[in-house]
CSV table of C-alpha atoms in Angstrom, one decimal:
chain,number,residue,atom,x,y,z
A,1,MET,CA,47.4,124.8,128.2
A,2,ILE,CA,49.7,125.9,125.3
A,3,HIS,CA,48.0,128.1,122.8
A,4,ARG,CA,47.6,126.6,119.3
A,5,LYS,CA,49.5,129.5,117.8
A,6,LEU,CA,52.5,128.7,119.9
A,7,ILE,CA,52.8,125.1,118.9
A,8,ALA,CA,54.3,125.6,115.5
A,9,PRO,CA,57.1,127.9,116.7
A,10,LEU,CA,57.8,125.5,119.5
A,11,LEU,CA,58.1,122.5,117.2
A,12,LEU,CA,60.3,124.5,114.9
A,13,GLY,CA,62.6,125.4,117.8
A,14,LEU,CA,62.8,121.8,118.9
A,15,ALA,CA,63.8,120.8,115.3
A,16,VAL,CA,66.5,123.4,115.2
A,17,VAL,CA,67.9,122.2,118.5
A,18,SER,CA,67.7,118.6,117.4
A,19,GLY,CA,69.5,119.4,114.1
A,20,ALA,CA,72.2,121.3,116.0
A,21,ALA,CA,72.8,118.4,118.4
A,22,GLN,CA,73.1,116.0,115.5
A,23,ALA,CA,75.5,118.3,113.7
A,24,GLN,CA,77.7,118.2,116.9
A,25,GLN,CA,77.8,114.4,117.0
A,26,PRO,CA,81.0,112.9,115.8
A,27,ILE,CA,81.3,110.9,112.6
A,28,ARG,CA,82.3,107.3,113.3
A,29,LEU,CA,84.7,105.8,110.8
A,30,VAL,CA,84.2,102.0,111.1
A,31,VAL,CA,87.4,100.0,110.2
A,32,PRO,CA,86.9,96.4,109.3
A,33,PHE,CA,90.3,95.4,110.7
A,34,ALA,CA,91.9,95.1,114.1
A,35,ALA,CA,93.3,98.2,115.8
A,36,GLY,CA,97.0,98.7,115.2
A,37,GLY,CA,97.2,97.5,111.6
A,38,GLY,CA,98.3,99.5,108.6
A,39,THR,CA,94.9,100.6,107.4
A,40,ASP,CA,93.9,101.4,111.0
A,41,GLN,CA,96.9,103.6,111.4
A,42,TYR,CA,96.2,105.6,108.3
A,43,VAL,CA,92.5,106.0,109.1
A,44,ARG,CA,93.4,107.3,112.6
A,45,LEU,CA,95.7,109.8,111.0
A,46,LEU,CA,92.9,111.0,108.7
A,47,ALA,CA,90.4,111.1,111.6
A,48,SER,CA,92.8,113.2,113.7
A,49,GLU,CA,93.4,115.7,110.9
A,50,LEU,CA,89.7,116.0,110.1
A,51,THR,CA,89.0,116.6,113.8
A,52,LYS,CA,91.6,119.4,113.9
A,53,LYS,CA,89.9,121.0,110.9
A,54,GLY,CA,86.5,121.0,112.6
A,55,THR,CA,84.9,117.7,111.5
A,56,GLN,CA,84.7,115.6,114.7
A,57,VAL,CA,85.7,112.0,113.8
A,58,ILE,CA,86.3,108.9,115.9
A,59,VAL,CA,87.5,105.5,114.8
A,60,GLU,CA,85.7,102.3,115.6
A,61,ASN,CA,87.2,98.9,114.9
A,62,LYS,CA,84.9,96.0,113.9
A,63,PRO,CA,87.2,93.3,112.6
A,64,GLY,CA,86.1,89.8,111.4
A,65,ALA,CA,84.6,87.8,108.5
A,66,SER,CA,86.7,89.7,105.9
A,67,GLY,CA,85.0,92.9,106.6
A,68,ILE,CA,81.4,91.6,106.6
A,69,ILE,CA,80.8,92.4,110.2
A,70,ALA,CA,81.8,96.1,109.8
A,71,ALA,CA,80.1,96.4,106.4
A,72,ASP,CA,76.8,94.9,107.7
A,73,TYR,CA,76.9,97.2,110.7
A,74,VAL,CA,77.2,100.3,108.6
A,75,ALA,CA,74.7,99.1,106.0
A,76,ARG,CA,72.1,98.8,108.9
A,77,SER,CA,73.0,102.1,110.5
A,78,ARG,CA,70.9,105.2,110.2
A,79,PRO,CA,71.6,107.0,106.9
A,80,ASP,CA,72.5,110.3,108.6
A,81,GLY,CA,76.1,110.7,107.5
A,82,LEU,CA,77.4,109.9,111.0
A,83,THR,CA,78.4,106.2,110.4
A,84,VAL,CA,80.9,105.6,107.7
A,85,LEU,CA,82.6,102.4,106.4
A,86,VAL,CA,86.2,102.3,105.5
A,87,SER,CA,85.5,100.2,102.4
A,88,SER,CA,87.8,98.3,100.1
A,89,LEU,CA,87.8,95.7,97.3
A,90,GLY,CA,86.9,93.0,99.8
A,91,THR,CA,83.8,94.6,101.3
A,92,LEU,CA,82.5,96.1,98.0
A,93,ALA,CA,83.3,93.2,95.5
A,94,ASN,CA,85.2,90.1,96.6
A,95,ASN,CA,82.9,89.0,99.4
A,96,THR,CA,80.2,88.4,96.8
A,97,VAL,CA,82.2,85.6,95.4
A,98,LEU,CA,83.8,84.2,98.6
A,99,TYR,CA,80.7,83.9,100.9
A,100,ASP,CA,77.6,81.8,100.4
A,101,LYS,CA,75.3,84.3,102.0
A,102,MET,CA,75.8,88.0,102.3
A,103,PRO,CA,73.9,90.1,104.9
A,104,TYR,CA,74.4,93.2,102.7
A,105,ASP,CA,74.4,94.1,99.1
A,106,PRO,CA,77.5,96.1,98.3
A,107,LYS,CA,75.9,97.7,95.2
A,108,LYS,CA,72.6,98.6,96.8
A,109,ASP,CA,73.3,99.2,100.5
A,110,PHE,CA,76.1,101.8,100.2
A,111,ALA,CA,76.6,105.2,98.7
A,112,PRO,CA,80.2,106.3,97.7
A,113,VAL,CA,81.9,109.2,99.5
A,114,SER,CA,85.6,109.3,98.4
A,115,GLN,CA,88.7,107.4,97.9
A,116,ILE,CA,91.2,108.0,100.7
A,117,GLY,CA,94.4,106.2,99.7
A,118,TYR,CA,96.1,103.2,98.1
A,119,GLN,CA,99.3,101.1,98.2
A,120,PRO,CA,100.7,98.0,96.5
A,121,ALA,CA,100.4,94.6,98.1
A,122,ILE,CA,103.7,93.1,99.3
A,123,ILE,CA,104.9,89.8,100.7
A,124,VAL,CA,107.0,90.0,103.8
A,125,GLY,CA,108.9,87.2,105.5
A,126,ARG,CA,111.0,86.5,108.5
A,127,ILE,CA,114.7,87.2,108.2
A,128,ASP,CA,115.7,83.7,109.1
A,129,LEU,CA,114.0,82.1,106.1
A,130,PRO,CA,116.0,80.1,103.6
A,131,TYR,CA,114.8,82.4,100.8
A,132,LYS,CA,115.2,86.2,100.5
A,133,ASN,CA,112.9,87.1,97.6
A,134,ILE,CA,109.9,85.9,95.7
A,135,LYS,CA,111.9,84.0,93.1
A,136,GLU,CA,113.7,82.0,95.8
A,137,MET,CA,110.5,81.5,97.7
A,138,VAL,CA,108.8,80.0,94.7
A,139,ALA,CA,111.7,77.6,94.1
A,140,TYR,CA,111.6,76.6,97.8
A,141,ALA,CA,107.8,76.1,97.8
A,142,LYS,CA,108.1,73.8,94.8
A,143,ALA,CA,110.9,71.8,96.4
A,144,HIS,CA,109.2,71.6,99.8
A,145,PRO,CA,105.4,71.3,99.4
A,146,GLY,CA,103.3,72.3,102.4
A,147,LYS,CA,106.3,73.8,104.3
A,148,ILE,CA,105.3,77.5,103.9
A,149,ASN,CA,102.6,79.0,106.2
A,150,ARG,CA,101.3,82.2,104.7
A,151,GLY,CA,99.3,84.7,106.7
A,152,SER,CA,96.8,87.3,105.6
A,153,PRO,CA,94.5,89.9,107.2
A,154,GLY,CA,91.4,88.0,106.0
A,155,GLU,CA,90.0,85.6,103.4
A,156,ALA,CA,88.5,88.2,101.1
A,157,ILE,CA,91.2,90.8,101.3
A,158,LEU,CA,93.4,91.4,98.3
A,159,THR,CA,96.6,90.6,100.3
A,160,ASN,CA,95.3,87.1,100.5
A,161,LEU,CA,93.6,86.8,97.1
A,162,ALA,CA,96.5,88.3,95.1
A,163,PRO,CA,99.1,85.9,96.6
A,164,LEU,CA,96.6,83.0,96.1
A,165,SER,CA,96.2,83.9,92.4
A,166,PHE,CA,99.9,84.2,92.0
A,167,GLU,CA,100.4,80.7,93.5
A,168,ARG,CA,97.8,79.2,91.2
A,169,ASN,CA,99.4,80.9,88.2
A,170,ASN,CA,102.9,79.7,89.0
A,171,GLY,CA,102.2,76.1,90.1
A,172,PHE,CA,102.8,76.0,93.8
A,173,SER,CA,100.9,76.5,97.0
A,174,THR,CA,101.3,77.7,100.6
A,175,THR,CA,99.2,76.9,103.7
A,176,HIS,CA,97.0,80.0,104.2
A,177,VAL,CA,96.4,81.2,107.8
A,178,PRO,CA,93.9,84.1,107.9
A,179,PHE,CA,93.8,86.6,110.7
A,180,ASN,CA,91.5,89.5,111.8
A,181,GLY,CA,93.7,92.2,110.4
A,182,ASP,CA,97.4,92.9,109.9
A,183,ALA,CA,98.4,93.5,113.5
A,184,PRO,CA,97.8,89.9,114.8
A,185,ALA,CA,99.3,88.4,111.6
A,186,VAL,CA,102.5,90.4,112.0
A,187,GLN,CA,102.8,89.3,115.6
A,188,ALA,CA,102.4,85.7,114.5
A,189,LEU,CA,105.1,86.3,111.9
A,190,LEU,CA,107.5,87.7,114.6
A,191,SER,CA,106.7,84.7,116.9
A,192,ASN,CA,107.5,82.2,114.1
A,193,THR,CA,103.9,81.0,113.9
A,194,ILE,CA,103.8,81.8,110.2
A,195,ASP,CA,106.6,82.2,107.6
A,196,ILE,CA,105.4,84.9,105.2
A,197,HIS,CA,102.6,87.4,105.2
A,198,GLY,CA,100.6,89.1,102.4
A,199,THR,CA,100.2,92.7,103.6
A,200,SER,CA,100.7,96.4,102.9
A,201,LEU,CA,103.7,98.5,103.8
A,202,THR,CA,101.9,100.5,106.5
A,203,GLY,CA,101.5,97.6,109.0
A,204,SER,CA,105.1,96.4,108.7
A,205,LEU,CA,107.3,99.4,107.7
A,206,SER,CA,108.9,100.0,111.1
A,207,LEU,CA,109.7,96.4,111.5
A,208,ILE,CA,111.2,96.2,108.0
A,209,GLN,CA,113.3,99.3,108.7
A,210,ALA,CA,114.4,97.8,112.0
A,211,GLY,CA,115.6,94.7,110.2
A,212,LYS,CA,113.1,92.4,111.8
A,213,LEU,CA,111.2,91.6,108.6
A,214,ARG,CA,112.1,91.4,104.9
A,215,VAL,CA,110.1,92.4,101.9
A,216,LEU,CA,110.3,89.5,99.4
A,217,GLY,CA,108.4,91.2,96.6
A,218,VAL,CA,106.4,94.3,95.7
A,219,MET,CA,103.2,93.9,93.6
A,220,ASP,CA,103.6,97.1,91.6
A,221,SER,CA,105.2,98.4,88.5
A,222,GLN,CA,107.9,100.2,90.5
A,223,ARG,CA,109.8,99.9,93.7
A,224,LEU,CA,108.6,101.6,96.9
A,225,PRO,CA,110.7,104.6,97.9
A,226,GLN,CA,110.3,103.6,101.6
A,227,VAL,CA,112.1,100.3,100.9
A,228,PRO,CA,114.1,100.9,97.7
A,229,ASP,CA,116.1,97.6,98.0
A,230,ALA,CA,112.9,95.5,97.7
A,231,GLN,CA,112.4,94.2,94.2
A,232,THR,CA,109.0,94.2,92.4
A,233,PHE,CA,107.5,90.9,91.2
A,234,LYS,CA,108.2,92.0,87.7
A,235,GLU,CA,111.9,92.5,88.3
A,236,GLN,CA,112.0,88.9,89.5
A,237,GLY,CA,110.4,87.6,86.3
A,238,TYR,CA,106.7,87.7,87.3
A,239,ASP,CA,104.3,90.0,85.5
A,240,PHE,CA,102.0,90.5,88.5
A,241,GLU,CA,100.5,93.6,90.1
A,242,ALA,CA,97.9,94.1,92.8
A,243,VAL,CA,97.1,97.5,94.5
A,244,LEU,CA,95.1,97.9,97.7
A,245,TRP,CA,92.8,100.8,97.8
A,246,TYR,CA,90.6,102.3,100.6
A,247,SER,CA,87.5,104.5,100.4
A,248,LEU,CA,84.7,105.8,102.5
A,249,SER,CA,81.1,104.6,102.0
A,250,VAL,CA,77.9,105.4,103.8
A,251,PRO,CA,74.5,103.7,104.0
A,252,SER,CA,72.3,104.2,101.0
A,253,GLY,CA,69.8,107.0,101.5
A,254,THR,CA,72.3,109.2,103.2
A,255,PRO,CA,71.5,112.9,102.2
A,256,GLY,CA,73.6,114.2,99.4
A,257,ASP,CA,74.6,117.3,101.5
A,258,SER,CA,76.1,115.1,104.2
A,259,ILE,CA,78.1,113.1,101.6
A,260,ARG,CA,79.3,116.3,99.9
A,261,ARG,CA,80.4,117.9,103.2
A,262,LEU,CA,82.4,114.8,104.2
A,263,ASN,CA,83.9,114.5,100.7
A,264,LYS,CA,85.0,118.1,100.8
A,265,ALA,CA,86.6,117.8,104.2
A,266,VAL,CA,88.4,114.6,103.4
A,267,ASN,CA,89.8,115.9,100.1
A,268,GLU,CA,91.0,119.1,101.7
A,269,VAL,CA,92.9,117.1,104.4
A,270,ILE,CA,94.6,114.5,102.1
A,271,ALA,CA,95.8,117.3,99.8
A,272,GLN,CA,97.8,119.0,102.6
A,273,PRO,CA,101.5,118.6,102.0
A,274,ASP,CA,102.2,117.7,105.6
A,275,PHE,CA,99.5,115.0,105.6
A,276,VAL,CA,100.9,113.5,102.4
A,277,THR,CA,104.4,113.4,103.9
A,278,ARG,CA,103.1,111.7,107.0
A,279,ALA,CA,101.0,109.2,105.0
A,280,ARG,CA,103.9,108.3,102.8
A,281,ALA,CA,106.1,107.8,105.9
A,282,MET,CA,103.8,105.0,106.9
A,283,GLY,CA,103.6,103.6,103.3
A,284,MET,CA,100.3,105.0,102.1
A,285,GLU,CA,99.7,107.2,99.1
A,286,PRO,CA,96.7,109.5,99.7
A,287,ARG,CA,94.2,109.6,96.9
A,288,GLY,CA,90.8,111.4,96.9
A,289,GLY,CA,88.2,112.3,94.3
A,290,THR,CA,84.5,112.7,93.9
A,291,PRO,CA,81.7,110.2,94.9
A,292,GLU,CA,81.1,109.7,91.1
A,293,GLU,CA,84.7,108.9,90.4
A,294,LEU,CA,84.7,106.4,93.3
A,295,ALA,CA,81.6,104.7,92.0
A,296,LYS,CA,83.2,104.3,88.5
A,297,PHE,CA,86.5,103.0,90.0
A,298,VAL,CA,84.7,100.4,92.2
A,299,GLN,CA,82.8,99.1,89.2
A,300,THR,CA,86.1,98.8,87.2
A,301,GLU,CA,87.7,96.9,90.1
A,302,PHE,CA,84.6,94.7,90.4
A,303,GLU,CA,84.8,93.7,86.8
A,304,ARG,CA,88.5,93.0,87.1
A,305,TRP,CA,88.7,90.9,90.2
A,306,VAL,CA,85.3,89.1,90.6
A,307,PRO,CA,85.7,87.0,87.3
A,308,MET,CA,89.3,86.1,88.4
A,309,LEU,CA,88.1,84.9,91.8
A,310,LYS,CA,85.3,82.9,90.2
A,311,SER,CA,87.9,81.2,88.0
A,312,LEU,CA,89.8,80.0,91.1
A,313,ASN,CA,86.7,77.9,92.2
A,314,LEU,CA,87.3,78.8,95.8
A,315,PRO,CA,85.1,77.1,98.4
A,316,LYS,CA,82.3,79.3,99.8
A,317,GLN,CA,82.9,80.7,103.3
A,318,SER,CA,80.4,81.2,106.0
A,319,HIS,CA,80.6,84.3,108.1
């Protein structure tokens, strides 16, 4: 029989061992898109550098339902700082408008960690198309209704919603074909299944540089240095901008110490000159910040995009 005086030290020792074991567990970054896409590539770069710096990180892909599958999975996970959502405008705002029922509440079920990067949305197309830029595409779409098939990485993702808003504002339409991430959409583009694709630079840069795809327009105030010949929408006569951003969120109730540790590790990595160079080579601009700054930014984006989506009167989706 164990003496009563030995029980407390024994329990304390077990707690220490348990805590140490948990500390050695890797952090899982849950990506709402298919493996191989632009966001996935950037997250894997970040995970690799974090691991090199002593924060063990693995990437887990849970694509589908415009990020709802991944977001719900993380929202239901234990709030121990070990399961982290790669969040975006879709998962934290737009899904509330586009889906009739949400299994999670983006404002109540998550705590902010840090932004990790951003990039403007772009439209890419096959090189054999009868139009070479957005202005020519709009003219073609109006002259040939229903002839353009437009891909996107998901219904609620900005690279679908921004082009849709642009179409509504300029009096034409395309046939939307959603995919579970950028990678399968780009493959569909290359196989002539679709004509154009709303995306980001990361998932298509190598194909653009190889001359297999063409950037029709950039939704930003300035051209991208990686594809300097690609005109912005504004240069083509359309005052339209849309920037994709990515952040990290954890389940509500996650200890503040865990959030601060991850925030510090992430911000140290994305500030490294070598990391910035490698990120920009794939079309991503690193951007960090505090959890408080992320919370304010998300609220601002929510207030900008949600009313716009409601004005489009889009049919509710089921996940």
